[in-house]
Amino acid sequence: MSSPAQGSPVEGNRVQGSPVRGNRAQGSPVRKAFSSPLASVFVVAVTVLWTVPTLGLLVTSLRPKQDVTADGWWNAFLHPDFGLGNYHTVLFEGGSGVSTGLMPFLVNSLAISIPATLFPLVLAAMAAYALAWVRFRGSDAVFFVVFALQVVPLQMALIPLLRLFSGGAHLGSLTLVPAVDLKGSYAPVWLAHTMFALPLAVFLLHNFIAQLPRDLMEAAVVDGASHFKIFRSIVLPLCTPALASFAIFQFLWVWNDLLVALTFAGGTPEVAPMTVRLAQLSGSFGGRWELLTAGAFLSIVIPLLVFFGLQRYFVRGLLAGSVKG
């Protein structure tokens, strides 16, 4: 009789999975439904319906003003008259009563989105590693507080945070937080987006970092590696998919944001992002659709480049932890 240490057929089947159970899983009704030709046709139809508005946006942005106001974009293929004049106008000449074009606002959006993505990413990665692998008194309480902060609505924190920046925090005659004059700079927008992103970022990265093999961490400690060495040489390379996944979501959120930018940047042309200028392109009476569609399509291009550039890491981040072994 074979001992359990040598491995019995029952133990082997339990670990590796029996062929009967595997065939049963492969032939399940749910798997058959999602792999059927009807499901493929449904996915293709949804993809086409999802793409049609973007196609209409592109076609409208390439048409002259008289054609846009005359008929629908689908008629452009009968009498094609396409050009890049709308893009030149919206980028360099302005429109709708505004003399400046979209280019300075595009630069402002990049100046806001890139730091507002990197700052919470770096801080959250270090905090997640500390909460996952550096044991200290109250670490669990800190993690639960960070988790609870996710339920605080952004709209509730805007005005208190703005008052904190402008007037500081005082307890009687004691100044707890001094007032900071950040008007006309990117700093308040960076700080606001970093604060709002940290709870979710720490929570997501903590769950990823906590699943790293303990043997790997213990081996690094035995070799004399410090926490900074472990974080830089082991944790960061292994967490690249999770970092890229959060970077995509954070960049898209900051790039498309209008509320935080208006609240903390004030909407001045020196620091206002592209979303502020896009809200002005349609004019007072809702006209100039050719300029609005051109500006909207320009605002889509950079997020698409970011997504496709990090797509492979994004897919790996979504699948991380779903398969063991």
Short mmCIF file of C-alpha atoms in Angstrom, two decimals:
data_model
loop_
_atom_site.label_atom_id
_atom_site.label_comp_id
_atom_site.label_asym_id
_atom_site.label_seq_id
_atom_site.Cartn_x
_atom_site.Cartn_y
_atom_site.Cartn_z
CA MET A 1 0.00 0.00 0.00
CA SER A 2 1.41 3.36 -0.98
CA SER A 3 1.80 6.01 1.69
CA PRO A 4 0.28 9.49 1.42
CA ALA A 5 3.80 10.91 1.07
CA GLN A 6 4.32 8.91 -2.12
CA GLY A 7 0.97 10.09 -3.49
CA SER A 8 -2.06 7.91 -4.03
CA PRO A 9 -4.25 7.92 -7.16
CA VAL A 10 -6.99 9.60 -5.16
CA GLU A 11 -4.71 12.42 -4.08
CA GLY A 12 -3.42 12.82 -7.63
CA ASN A 13 -6.92 13.06 -9.04
CA ARG A 14 -7.91 15.54 -6.42
CA VAL A 15 -4.95 17.83 -7.14
CA GLN A 16 -4.80 17.51 -10.88
CA GLY A 17 -8.52 17.20 -11.53
CA SER A 18 -10.17 14.10 -12.95
CA PRO A 19 -10.86 13.84 -16.69
CA VAL A 20 -14.54 13.27 -16.07
CA ARG A 21 -14.86 16.49 -14.08
CA GLY A 22 -12.87 18.40 -16.71
CA ASN A 23 -15.08 17.11 -19.53
CA ARG A 24 -18.16 17.98 -17.54
CA ALA A 25 -16.85 21.55 -17.11
CA GLN A 26 -16.05 21.84 -20.78
CA GLY A 27 -19.53 20.68 -21.73
CA SER A 28 -21.44 22.92 -19.32
CA PRO A 29 -24.44 24.80 -20.72
CA VAL A 30 -22.95 28.18 -19.84
CA ARG A 31 -19.72 27.45 -21.74
CA LYS A 32 -21.68 26.18 -24.73
CA ALA A 33 -23.91 29.27 -24.71
CA PHE A 34 -20.96 31.70 -24.71
CA SER A 35 -19.09 29.77 -27.41
CA SER A 36 -22.05 29.35 -29.76
CA PRO A 37 -22.22 31.13 -33.15
CA LEU A 38 -25.23 33.13 -31.91
CA ALA A 39 -23.14 34.59 -29.09
CA SER A 40 -20.42 35.56 -31.57
CA VAL A 41 -22.97 37.32 -33.78
CA PHE A 42 -24.33 39.15 -30.74
CA VAL A 43 -20.84 40.35 -29.74
CA VAL A 44 -20.14 41.58 -33.27
CA ALA A 45 -23.48 43.41 -33.38
CA VAL A 46 -22.83 45.13 -30.04
CA THR A 47 -19.34 46.12 -31.21
CA VAL A 48 -20.72 47.67 -34.39
CA LEU A 49 -23.42 49.57 -32.48
CA TRP A 50 -20.78 50.81 -30.05
CA THR A 51 -18.56 52.02 -32.91
CA VAL A 52 -21.23 53.79 -34.97
CA PRO A 53 -21.39 56.95 -32.77
CA THR A 54 -17.59 57.29 -32.90
CA LEU A 55 -17.69 56.94 -36.69
CA GLY A 56 -20.38 59.61 -36.86
CA LEU A 57 -18.23 61.88 -34.68
CA LEU A 58 -15.26 61.44 -37.00
CA VAL A 59 -17.27 62.00 -40.19
CA THR A 60 -18.94 65.13 -38.78
CA SER A 61 -15.58 66.58 -37.73
CA LEU A 62 -14.32 66.27 -41.32
CA ARG A 63 -17.32 67.95 -42.99
CA PRO A 64 -17.74 71.69 -43.65
CA LYS A 65 -20.21 73.72 -41.61
CA GLN A 66 -22.86 74.02 -44.33
CA ASP A 67 -23.01 70.25 -44.79
CA VAL A 68 -23.19 69.59 -41.04
CA THR A 69 -26.19 71.90 -40.64
CA ALA A 70 -27.88 70.64 -43.82
CA ASP A 71 -28.21 66.89 -43.24
CA GLY A 72 -27.03 63.93 -41.18
CA TRP A 73 -23.50 62.57 -41.20
CA TRP A 74 -24.57 59.35 -42.96
CA ASN A 75 -25.30 61.38 -46.11
CA ALA A 76 -21.65 62.40 -46.33
CA PHE A 77 -20.80 59.18 -48.15
CA LEU A 78 -23.18 60.07 -51.02
CA HIS A 79 -21.43 63.38 -51.72
CA PRO A 80 -18.10 63.23 -49.88
CA ASP A 81 -16.52 66.57 -49.02
CA PHE A 82 -13.97 65.93 -46.30
CA GLY A 83 -11.16 68.12 -45.03
CA LEU A 84 -9.06 69.01 -42.00
CA GLY A 85 -10.14 72.64 -41.79
CA ASN A 86 -12.18 72.08 -38.63
CA TYR A 87 -9.18 70.63 -36.83
CA HIS A 88 -6.97 73.56 -37.82
CA THR A 89 -9.63 76.01 -36.65
CA VAL A 90 -10.27 74.35 -33.32
CA LEU A 91 -6.57 73.84 -32.56
CA PHE A 92 -5.07 77.18 -33.53
CA GLU A 93 -7.81 79.73 -34.28
CA GLY A 94 -10.43 79.12 -31.59
CA GLY A 95 -14.04 79.83 -32.35
CA SER A 96 -17.37 80.56 -30.64
CA GLY A 97 -16.17 83.92 -29.37
CA VAL A 98 -12.88 82.60 -27.95
CA SER A 99 -9.66 83.78 -29.56
CA THR A 100 -7.36 81.01 -28.32
CA GLY A 101 -7.36 77.60 -29.91
CA LEU A 102 -7.49 74.21 -28.26
CA MET A 103 -3.74 73.60 -28.30
CA PRO A 104 -2.91 75.42 -24.98
CA PHE A 105 -5.73 73.54 -23.28
CA LEU A 106 -4.44 70.27 -24.71
CA VAL A 107 -1.03 71.00 -23.17
CA ASN A 108 -2.75 71.84 -19.88
CA SER A 109 -4.59 68.51 -19.92
CA LEU A 110 -1.30 66.67 -20.38
CA ALA A 111 0.33 68.73 -17.63
CA ILE A 112 -2.53 67.81 -15.29
CA SER A 113 -3.16 64.18 -16.26
CA ILE A 114 0.39 62.81 -16.26
CA PRO A 115 1.43 63.98 -12.76
CA ALA A 116 -2.07 63.28 -11.37
CA THR A 117 -1.62 59.69 -12.56
CA LEU A 118 1.97 59.18 -11.41
CA PHE A 119 1.62 60.72 -7.94
CA PRO A 120 -1.15 58.41 -6.63
CA LEU A 121 0.43 55.45 -8.41
CA VAL A 122 3.77 55.86 -6.61
CA LEU A 123 2.26 56.67 -3.22
CA ALA A 124 -0.31 53.87 -3.43
CA ALA A 125 2.30 51.28 -4.43
CA MET A 126 4.49 52.11 -1.43
CA ALA A 127 1.51 52.23 0.95
CA ALA A 128 0.13 48.93 -0.38
CA TYR A 129 3.50 47.20 0.11
CA ALA A 130 3.77 48.54 3.66
CA LEU A 131 0.26 47.41 4.56
CA ALA A 132 0.75 43.98 2.97
CA TRP A 133 4.25 42.97 4.12
CA VAL A 134 5.44 45.38 6.82
CA ARG A 135 3.65 44.41 10.01
CA PHE A 136 3.15 47.22 12.53
CA ARG A 137 0.65 48.06 15.21
CA GLY A 138 -2.60 49.27 13.70
CA SER A 139 -1.86 48.19 10.13
CA ASP A 140 -5.21 46.40 9.81
CA ALA A 141 -7.06 49.45 11.14
CA VAL A 142 -5.27 51.68 8.62
CA PHE A 143 -6.25 49.34 5.80
CA PHE A 144 -9.90 49.31 6.87
CA VAL A 145 -9.92 53.12 7.07
CA VAL A 146 -8.48 53.32 3.56
CA PHE A 147 -11.13 50.88 2.37
CA ALA A 148 -13.90 52.92 4.05
CA LEU A 149 -12.72 56.15 2.39
CA GLN A 150 -13.84 54.76 -0.98
CA VAL A 151 -17.48 55.35 -0.07
CA VAL A 152 -17.00 59.11 0.46
CA PRO A 153 -18.50 60.88 -2.58
CA LEU A 154 -16.14 63.15 -4.43
CA GLN A 155 -18.73 65.93 -4.55
CA MET A 156 -18.93 66.05 -0.73
CA ALA A 157 -15.19 66.62 -0.37
CA LEU A 158 -14.71 69.32 -3.00
CA ILE A 159 -15.79 72.37 -1.00
CA PRO A 160 -14.14 71.37 2.33
CA LEU A 161 -10.91 70.60 0.49
CA LEU A 162 -11.05 73.90 -1.38
CA ARG A 163 -11.59 75.79 1.90
CA LEU A 164 -8.67 73.89 3.41
CA PHE A 165 -6.40 75.03 0.58
CA SER A 166 -7.55 78.64 0.65
CA GLY A 167 -8.08 79.26 4.37
CA GLY A 168 -6.24 76.48 6.18
CA ALA A 169 -7.48 74.67 9.29
CA HIS A 170 -7.65 76.36 12.68
CA LEU A 171 -8.55 75.24 16.18
CA GLY A 172 -9.26 78.43 18.07
CA SER A 173 -6.11 80.49 17.79
CA LEU A 174 -4.03 77.43 16.88
CA THR A 175 -3.28 76.94 13.19
CA LEU A 176 -3.34 73.25 12.32
CA VAL A 177 -2.88 73.60 8.57
CA PRO A 178 -1.69 76.93 7.13
CA ALA A 179 -3.42 78.43 4.10
CA VAL A 180 -1.66 77.75 0.83
CA ASP A 181 -1.94 80.16 -2.08
CA LEU A 182 -2.08 77.77 -5.04
CA LYS A 183 -4.23 79.92 -7.32
CA GLY A 184 -3.26 79.82 -10.97
CA SER A 185 -1.17 76.64 -10.73
CA TYR A 186 -1.59 72.94 -11.39
CA ALA A 187 -0.72 71.98 -7.80
CA PRO A 188 -4.27 72.03 -6.32
CA VAL A 189 -5.60 69.89 -9.16
CA TRP A 190 -2.74 67.40 -8.68
CA LEU A 191 -3.36 67.26 -4.94
CA ALA A 192 -7.12 66.84 -5.33
CA HIS A 193 -6.86 64.03 -7.88
CA THR A 194 -4.17 62.32 -5.80
CA MET A 195 -6.30 62.43 -2.66
CA PHE A 196 -9.39 61.14 -4.42
CA ALA A 197 -7.48 58.31 -6.15
CA LEU A 198 -5.42 57.01 -3.22
CA PRO A 199 -8.10 54.94 -1.39
CA LEU A 200 -9.03 52.87 -4.43
CA ALA A 201 -5.42 52.62 -5.61
CA VAL A 202 -4.15 51.40 -2.22
CA PHE A 203 -6.98 48.89 -1.97
CA LEU A 204 -6.42 47.41 -5.44
CA LEU A 205 -2.64 47.29 -5.23
CA HIS A 206 -2.72 45.88 -1.69
CA ASN A 207 -4.83 42.93 -2.85
CA PHE A 208 -2.36 42.29 -5.67
CA ILE A 209 0.83 42.68 -3.62
CA ALA A 210 -0.52 40.58 -0.73
CA GLN A 211 -0.84 37.59 -3.12
CA LEU A 212 2.88 37.54 -3.96
CA PRO A 213 4.65 34.34 -2.79
CA ARG A 214 5.77 34.55 0.83
CA ASP A 215 8.74 32.29 0.08
CA LEU A 216 10.05 34.89 -2.37
CA MET A 217 9.86 37.63 0.24
CA GLU A 218 11.46 35.49 2.94
CA ALA A 219 14.29 34.50 0.60
CA ALA A 220 15.01 38.17 -0.10
CA VAL A 221 15.06 38.94 3.63
CA VAL A 222 17.46 36.04 4.26
CA ASP A 223 19.76 37.42 1.56
CA GLY A 224 19.87 40.70 3.46
CA ALA A 225 17.62 42.79 1.23
CA SER A 226 16.00 45.84 2.81
CA HIS A 227 12.35 46.78 2.36
CA PHE A 228 13.28 49.36 -0.24
CA LYS A 229 15.36 46.79 -2.14
CA ILE A 230 12.52 44.26 -2.04
CA PHE A 231 10.01 46.88 -3.16
CA ARG A 232 12.17 48.15 -6.01
CA SER A 233 13.62 44.86 -7.29
CA ILE A 234 10.84 42.35 -6.61
CA VAL A 235 7.49 43.98 -5.95
CA LEU A 236 7.48 46.63 -8.68
CA PRO A 237 8.42 44.28 -11.57
CA LEU A 238 5.83 41.72 -10.47
CA CYS A 239 3.15 44.39 -10.02
CA THR A 240 3.59 45.99 -13.44
CA PRO A 241 0.23 44.65 -14.76
CA ALA A 242 -1.66 45.98 -11.73
CA LEU A 243 0.13 49.33 -11.90
CA ALA A 244 -0.62 49.67 -15.62
CA SER A 245 -4.27 48.76 -15.10
CA PHE A 246 -4.76 51.43 -12.46
CA ALA A 247 -2.74 53.95 -14.51
CA ILE A 248 -5.16 53.52 -17.43
CA PHE A 249 -8.24 54.09 -15.27
CA GLN A 250 -6.70 57.04 -13.43
CA PHE A 251 -5.47 58.71 -16.62
CA LEU A 252 -8.88 58.36 -18.27
CA TRP A 253 -10.60 59.75 -15.17
CA VAL A 254 -8.32 62.78 -14.90
CA TRP A 255 -8.32 63.42 -18.66
CA ASN A 256 -12.13 63.46 -18.83
CA ASP A 257 -12.62 65.38 -15.59
CA LEU A 258 -14.29 68.78 -15.62
CA LEU A 259 -15.64 69.24 -12.09
CA VAL A 260 -12.35 69.00 -10.17
CA ALA A 261 -10.54 71.14 -12.76
CA LEU A 262 -13.16 73.89 -12.57
CA THR A 263 -13.20 73.81 -8.76
CA PHE A 264 -9.46 73.90 -8.11
CA ALA A 265 -8.02 75.46 -11.28
CA GLY A 266 -10.70 78.12 -11.65
CA GLY A 267 -11.16 77.67 -15.40
CA THR A 268 -8.51 80.24 -16.35
CA PRO A 269 -6.82 79.60 -19.73
CA GLU A 270 -3.40 79.30 -18.08
CA VAL A 271 -4.28 76.11 -16.19
CA ALA A 272 -7.69 74.98 -17.52
CA PRO A 273 -7.79 71.52 -19.19
CA MET A 274 -9.29 70.61 -22.53
CA THR A 275 -12.68 69.74 -21.05
CA VAL A 276 -13.22 73.37 -20.05
CA ARG A 277 -12.59 74.54 -23.62
CA LEU A 278 -14.78 71.80 -25.10
CA ALA A 279 -17.71 73.02 -23.02
CA GLN A 280 -17.39 76.41 -24.79
CA LEU A 281 -17.04 75.21 -28.36
CA SER A 282 -20.72 74.76 -29.14
CA GLY A 283 -21.36 78.50 -28.69
CA SER A 284 -24.16 80.31 -26.90
CA PHE A 285 -26.93 78.84 -29.05
CA GLY A 286 -25.62 75.30 -29.47
CA GLY A 287 -24.12 75.81 -32.93
CA ARG A 288 -20.67 75.11 -34.37
CA TRP A 289 -21.09 71.34 -34.24
CA GLU A 290 -18.26 70.89 -36.72
CA LEU A 291 -15.83 72.46 -34.20
CA LEU A 292 -17.29 70.61 -31.24
CA THR A 293 -16.95 67.21 -32.95
CA ALA A 294 -13.39 67.98 -34.05
CA GLY A 295 -12.43 68.96 -30.51
CA ALA A 296 -14.20 65.92 -29.06
CA PHE A 297 -12.39 63.59 -31.44
CA LEU A 298 -9.05 65.17 -30.53
CA SER A 299 -9.83 64.51 -26.86
CA ILE A 300 -10.33 60.82 -27.69
CA VAL A 301 -7.02 60.29 -29.47
CA ILE A 302 -4.61 60.53 -26.52
CA PRO A 303 -6.59 58.22 -24.18
CA LEU A 304 -6.78 55.70 -27.00
CA LEU A 305 -3.01 55.87 -27.45
CA VAL A 306 -2.52 55.35 -23.70
CA PHE A 307 -4.91 52.40 -23.65
CA PHE A 308 -3.44 50.62 -26.65
CA GLY A 309 0.10 51.28 -25.41
CA LEU A 310 -0.67 49.61 -22.06
CA GLN A 311 -3.21 47.09 -23.32
CA ARG A 312 -1.09 43.99 -22.82
CA TYR A 313 -0.39 44.97 -19.20
CA PHE A 314 -4.06 45.82 -18.73
CA VAL A 315 -5.18 42.32 -19.82
CA ARG A 316 -2.55 40.70 -17.60
CA GLY A 317 -3.71 42.83 -14.69
CA LEU A 318 -7.32 41.75 -15.17
CA LEU A 319 -6.33 38.08 -15.31
CA ALA A 320 -3.88 38.26 -12.39
CA GLY A 321 -4.94 35.99 -9.57
CA SER A 322 -7.66 34.26 -11.61
CA VAL A 323 -5.48 31.20 -12.30
CA LYS A 324 -3.23 29.62 -9.72
CA GLY A 325 -0.22 27.49 -10.38
#
